[in-house]
Amino acid sequence: MSHYIAVNVIKGAHALADRAKKELDRAKESFGAGAKAEFPNTGYFLPVIYAMTGEKVEKLSDMDRVIGIVDDLLPPVPEGRHYLPYLGEALDAGMATLFCDEIIEGIKYIDNGKCPYTKTTNPTEDNLWLGAADDVIMRERGLEFVDGTAPGFAAIVGAAPDNGTAVRIARELQEKNLYVFMSHDTDGKNMAEQLAEEDVQMGWETRLVPFGKDITATVFALGFAARAAMSFGGATPGDFRKVLMYNKNRIFAFVLSFGPVSDVRFAQAAGAINYGFPTIADTDITQILPTGICTYEHVVSPVGHGEMVQKAIEVRGLKVTVHKIPIPVSFGPAFEGERIRKEQMHAQFGGNITPAFEFVTTRDMGEVEDGRIEVIGPEIDDVKKGSALPLGIVAEVAGRKMQSDFEPILERYVHTFINEAQGVWHMGQRDINWIRISDQAKEKGFKIAHLGTIIHAKFHAEYNTILDKVQVRLYTKEEDVLKLRETARREYAARDRRLAGLTDEAVDTFYSCTLCQSFAPTHVCVLTPERTGLCGGYNWLDGKAAFEITPTGPNQPIKKNETLDGVKGRWSGVDAFLNEASRGALTTFNAYSIMDNPMTSCGCFECIAALLPMCNGIMTVNREFAGMTPCGMKFSTLAGSVGGGNQTPGFVGHSKQYIGSKKFISADGGIKRLVWMPRALKEELAAMINARGKEEGVENLTDMICDETIAETEDKVFEFLQEKGHPAVSMPSLI
Ligand code: SF4
Ligand code: ZN
């Protein structure tokens, strides 16, 4: 940090500390020192403070301790001096700044965000600010940082000089797969407001995240980074060195500062430099070029708006690998969550308006001409705005290692790939798909044929090890679509029969998934035909295909070998594999039991099941449910204590789909043990649960399963079960 700037940083940090103290005093006077002041639905408290100091802030009074730390960290304002010889003081001041930011933002959440002092800046439903990300978002988005789908983020402070520049910079960052976190204002305006005026869709799903308009909202970006280090980097709260090193080395991030840089903004920049995140500014401020803490320069200015993103990428040293796809619109995961409203679309296909389907099928090598894309029927230019056309997408693939088992997997990715084109929207699969192409995309020259271009390019990019050739036909005449849809439907049905018939007993090989070992080093998911990975993202077939595609990857075949216990689900081959893959930490598990050596839980489970001893049954809670559960813990607490790759009898993480499996805790009595689950989850899975209940001889099982609208404590749940005659009540004792 430049010695001149250090003075500004320290002044800025003092200003924020004064503000934090004032607001804390005022809040304590109005709400009492015991008032809850925490970010919503998180197990990481105020995350920067928690990561750096281990302090768990839940109430206003907890903040006093943090203020004490701030006072210790803050160097005195260097009155009358312009020059400081050392960097250290400014970095400490930067860290103190982040703590003050979190205190101020935490206060905004008093009483669920109803604190009257901060109304204008609170994230609420009627403004565009999103505020602190909860753990559901964190887990989903954080995984993208681990698996490389998102290399990092740009924290944008202030507003661009005009709306056009704002949109251009946002798009440029999205194309690089970066998240864009927005905070603060320049002359009363924030970049998110500029994007909103230009009708750009924002939110976590498009990676354009408006955190808040206050300068203190900048800290949410650093809080996100701190949580990534704790949940994926294995850093213990309080181990600030590890948290900061993880970020410096693993998270590609930088700050883009627009407009005049005030002292408080300098202070934020210094906070970010602690993490190794440099600042690129468009105004002429003193540059900080020598490297050390950051990978490259600390602060670079002034940089023209046309080059800011490029400069940031150079300075931080990101190697972006973008497979350029020859289509006239931008392409990348950031566009996946984009919606296209009816008024914005030029044409749509399927969605129960016209017949449509998508189908991937294997052909012989000689039958496929690689790269051939054909549209049979009208193209987009042949129809007027607002039209609906039939559409049959037939992708024919060939390759020496291609198997018909891979077809459904490739087909499932058609959804993701098409959605990644800007201005193109895709929903559903098979014969219930629905596609929209926007006016804007059409104006840029996007054609129906480009859907084929995307499929061809992405299939090659992702699945080159199994396929050699891809050709795509797009049918837009109704008679063709209707006829070919019948062929596709016969094949869909045949596939379903193949999968439905698959049982754990019928195969001799399972597949492992160790993707989550990057943050839960001893965790192994064993994918069996009747049990999906606990994140819900991978099933047995996926494991099988992934192994063929990447033989050295995280999915390996596991020979079952000798069955040691058919009821509990224990095999000698699986045990041997676990032992090795967990480096000796885990010697055995029972695939079908929650009570006796259950499977390990990494942390990304969709649901977590827990024993309710009094009820003689189990409850399960999904990640989206933020409320209290009858086992006395919220999802976030459960995840914190059971996750991390541990085996915890009485608890097991699982996918939503697994609840409908015949092997769902079958060793302990199966689905008839399920006594409590959140109402929304129960409704989502009602058909599946009732069908399974029926197979076990229980009609309308969902009516007997308790939820939070009926009871939140175990004894109340038990009363309900008795009243309803829930089967668990009369089953053999679980313990
Ligand atoms: Fe793989 Fe299991 Fe992690 Fe899902 S939860 S990614 S299946 S290890
Ligand atoms: Zn996981």
PDB file of N, CA and C in Angstrom, residues 466-499:
ATOM      1  N   ILE A 466     -15.841 -39.611 -25.090  1.00  0.00           N
ATOM      2  CA  ILE A 466     -16.754 -40.678 -25.503  1.00  0.00           C
ATOM      3  C   ILE A 466     -17.304 -40.495 -26.910  1.00  0.00           C
ATOM      4  N   LEU A 467     -17.308 -39.265 -27.418  1.00  0.00           N
ATOM      5  CA  LEU A 467     -17.857 -39.141 -28.771  1.00  0.00           C
ATOM      6  C   LEU A 467     -16.908 -38.473 -29.747  1.00  0.00           C
ATOM      7  N   ASP A 468     -17.064 -38.869 -30.991  1.00  0.00           N
ATOM      8  CA  ASP A 468     -16.212 -38.327 -32.040  1.00  0.00           C
ATOM      9  C   ASP A 468     -16.989 -37.431 -32.993  1.00  0.00           C
ATOM     10  N   LYS A 469     -18.263 -37.720 -33.169  1.00  0.00           N
ATOM     11  CA  LYS A 469     -19.032 -36.978 -34.158  1.00  0.00           C
ATOM     12  C   LYS A 469     -20.400 -36.593 -33.612  1.00  0.00           C
ATOM     13  N   VAL A 470     -20.834 -35.399 -33.975  1.00  0.00           N
ATOM     14  CA  VAL A 470     -22.153 -34.921 -33.555  1.00  0.00           C
ATOM     15  C   VAL A 470     -22.807 -34.206 -34.729  1.00  0.00           C
ATOM     16  N   GLN A 471     -24.016 -34.582 -35.055  1.00  0.00           N
ATOM     17  CA  GLN A 471     -24.782 -33.778 -36.020  1.00  0.00           C
ATOM     18  C   GLN A 471     -26.156 -33.511 -35.432  1.00  0.00           C
ATOM     19  N   VAL A 472     -26.733 -32.368 -35.794  1.00  0.00           N
ATOM     20  CA  VAL A 472     -28.006 -31.986 -35.187  1.00  0.00           C
ATOM     21  C   VAL A 472     -29.011 -31.596 -36.256  1.00  0.00           C
ATOM     22  N   ARG A 473     -30.198 -32.186 -36.180  1.00  0.00           N
ATOM     23  CA  ARG A 473     -31.293 -31.795 -37.066  1.00  0.00           C
ATOM     24  C   ARG A 473     -32.358 -31.096 -36.237  1.00  0.00           C
ATOM     25  N   LEU A 474     -32.846 -29.980 -36.775  1.00  0.00           N
ATOM     26  CA  LEU A 474     -33.892 -29.231 -36.083  1.00  0.00           C
ATOM     27  C   LEU A 474     -35.116 -29.182 -36.984  1.00  0.00           C
ATOM     28  N   TYR A 475     -36.183 -29.833 -36.539  1.00  0.00           N
ATOM     29  CA  TYR A 475     -37.402 -29.913 -37.351  1.00  0.00           C
ATOM     30  C   TYR A 475     -38.399 -28.872 -36.872  1.00  0.00           C
ATOM     31  N   THR A 476     -38.907 -28.055 -37.799  1.00  0.00           N
ATOM     32  CA  THR A 476     -39.875 -27.032 -37.378  1.00  0.00           C
ATOM     33  C   THR A 476     -41.218 -27.148 -38.106  1.00  0.00           C
ATOM     34  N   LYS A 477     -41.415 -28.254 -38.820  1.00  0.00           N
ATOM     35  CA  LYS A 477     -42.735 -28.493 -39.432  1.00  0.00           C
ATOM     36  C   LYS A 477     -43.502 -29.467 -38.560  1.00  0.00           C
ATOM     37  N   GLU A 478     -44.770 -29.144 -38.332  1.00  0.00           N
ATOM     38  CA  GLU A 478     -45.537 -29.925 -37.368  1.00  0.00           C
ATOM     39  C   GLU A 478     -45.585 -31.414 -37.701  1.00  0.00           C
ATOM     40  N   GLU A 479     -45.824 -31.758 -38.977  1.00  0.00           N
ATOM     41  CA  GLU A 479     -45.973 -33.197 -39.274  1.00  0.00           C
ATOM     42  C   GLU A 479     -44.688 -33.973 -38.947  1.00  0.00           C
ATOM     43  N   ASP A 480     -43.519 -33.360 -39.223  1.00  0.00           N
ATOM     44  CA  ASP A 480     -42.251 -34.030 -38.882  1.00  0.00           C
ATOM     45  C   ASP A 480     -42.118 -34.217 -37.369  1.00  0.00           C
ATOM     46  N   VAL A 481     -42.433 -33.135 -36.647  1.00  0.00           N
ATOM     47  CA  VAL A 481     -42.245 -33.169 -35.193  1.00  0.00           C
ATOM     48  C   VAL A 481     -43.141 -34.235 -34.575  1.00  0.00           C
ATOM     49  N   LEU A 482     -44.392 -34.272 -35.022  1.00  0.00           N
ATOM     50  CA  LEU A 482     -45.316 -35.257 -34.454  1.00  0.00           C
ATOM     51  C   LEU A 482     -44.841 -36.680 -34.709  1.00  0.00           C
ATOM     52  N   LYS A 483     -44.383 -36.914 -35.935  1.00  0.00           N
ATOM     53  CA  LYS A 483     -43.956 -38.265 -36.300  1.00  0.00           C
ATOM     54  C   LYS A 483     -42.700 -38.683 -35.517  1.00  0.00           C
ATOM     55  N   LEU A 484     -41.713 -37.793 -35.488  1.00  0.00           N
ATOM     56  CA  LEU A 484     -40.457 -38.140 -34.821  1.00  0.00           C
ATOM     57  C   LEU A 484     -40.602 -38.191 -33.304  1.00  0.00           C
ATOM     58  N   ARG A 485     -41.551 -37.432 -32.812  1.00  0.00           N
ATOM     59  CA  ARG A 485     -41.768 -37.442 -31.362  1.00  0.00           C
ATOM     60  C   ARG A 485     -42.191 -38.838 -30.898  1.00  0.00           C
ATOM     61  N   GLU A 486     -42.941 -39.528 -31.741  1.00  0.00           N
ATOM     62  CA  GLU A 486     -43.357 -40.892 -31.382  1.00  0.00           C
ATOM     63  C   GLU A 486     -42.147 -41.822 -31.231  1.00  0.00           C
ATOM     64  N   THR A 487     -41.230 -41.707 -32.169  1.00  0.00           N
ATOM     65  CA  THR A 487     -40.001 -42.517 -32.076  1.00  0.00           C
ATOM     66  C   THR A 487     -39.263 -42.203 -30.771  1.00  0.00           C
ATOM     67  N   ALA A 488     -39.127 -40.902 -30.497  1.00  0.00           N
ATOM     68  CA  ALA A 488     -38.414 -40.493 -29.285  1.00  0.00           C
ATOM     69  C   ALA A 488     -39.137 -41.020 -28.049  1.00  0.00           C
ATOM     70  N   ARG A 489     -40.466 -40.924 -28.048  1.00  0.00           N
ATOM     71  CA  ARG A 489     -41.238 -41.368 -26.879  1.00  0.00           C
ATOM     72  C   ARG A 489     -41.046 -42.852 -26.608  1.00  0.00           C
ATOM     73  N   ARG A 490     -40.985 -43.644 -27.683  1.00  0.00           N
ATOM     74  CA  ARG A 490     -40.747 -45.084 -27.479  1.00  0.00           C
ATOM     75  C   ARG A 490     -39.403 -45.300 -26.784  1.00  0.00           C
ATOM     76  N   GLU A 491     -38.422 -44.518 -27.186  1.00  0.00           N
ATOM     77  CA  GLU A 491     -37.088 -44.664 -26.596  1.00  0.00           C
ATOM     78  C   GLU A 491     -37.062 -44.155 -25.137  1.00  0.00           C
ATOM     79  N   TYR A 492     -37.762 -43.034 -24.849  1.00  0.00           N
ATOM     80  CA  TYR A 492     -37.828 -42.542 -23.459  1.00  0.00           C
ATOM     81  C   TYR A 492     -38.390 -43.639 -22.556  1.00  0.00           C
ATOM     82  N   ALA A 493     -39.472 -44.282 -23.043  1.00  0.00           N
ATOM     83  CA  ALA A 493     -40.134 -45.301 -22.228  1.00  0.00           C
ATOM     84  C   ALA A 493     -39.203 -46.491 -21.994  1.00  0.00           C
ATOM     85  N   ALA A 494     -38.488 -46.869 -23.049  1.00  0.00           N
ATOM     86  CA  ALA A 494     -37.572 -48.003 -22.913  1.00  0.00           C
ATOM     87  C   ALA A 494     -36.484 -47.697 -21.891  1.00  0.00           C
ATOM     88  N   ARG A 495     -35.972 -46.455 -21.935  1.00  0.00           N
ATOM     89  CA  ARG A 495     -34.952 -46.048 -20.964  1.00  0.00           C
ATOM     90  C   ARG A 495     -35.489 -46.118 -19.542  1.00  0.00           C
ATOM     91  N   ASP A 496     -36.706 -45.606 -19.351  1.00  0.00           N
ATOM     92  CA  ASP A 496     -37.276 -45.595 -18.004  1.00  0.00           C
ATOM     93  C   ASP A 496     -37.405 -47.008 -17.469  1.00  0.00           C
ATOM     94  N   ARG A 497     -37.811 -47.928 -18.355  1.00  0.00           N
ATOM     95  CA  ARG A 497     -37.949 -49.318 -17.909  1.00  0.00           C
ATOM     96  C   ARG A 497     -36.599 -49.874 -17.481  1.00  0.00           C
ATOM     97  N   ARG A 498     -35.558 -49.531 -18.270  1.00  0.00           N
ATOM     98  CA  ARG A 498     -34.219 -50.024 -17.922  1.00  0.00           C
ATOM     99  C   ARG A 498     -33.793 -49.546 -16.540  1.00  0.00           C
ATOM    100  N   LEU A 499     -34.019 -48.245 -16.272  1.00  0.00           N
ATOM    101  CA  LEU A 499     -33.567 -47.672 -14.996  1.00  0.00           C
ATOM    102  C   LEU A 499     -34.415 -48.134 -13.824  1.00  0.00           C
TER     103      LEU A 499
END
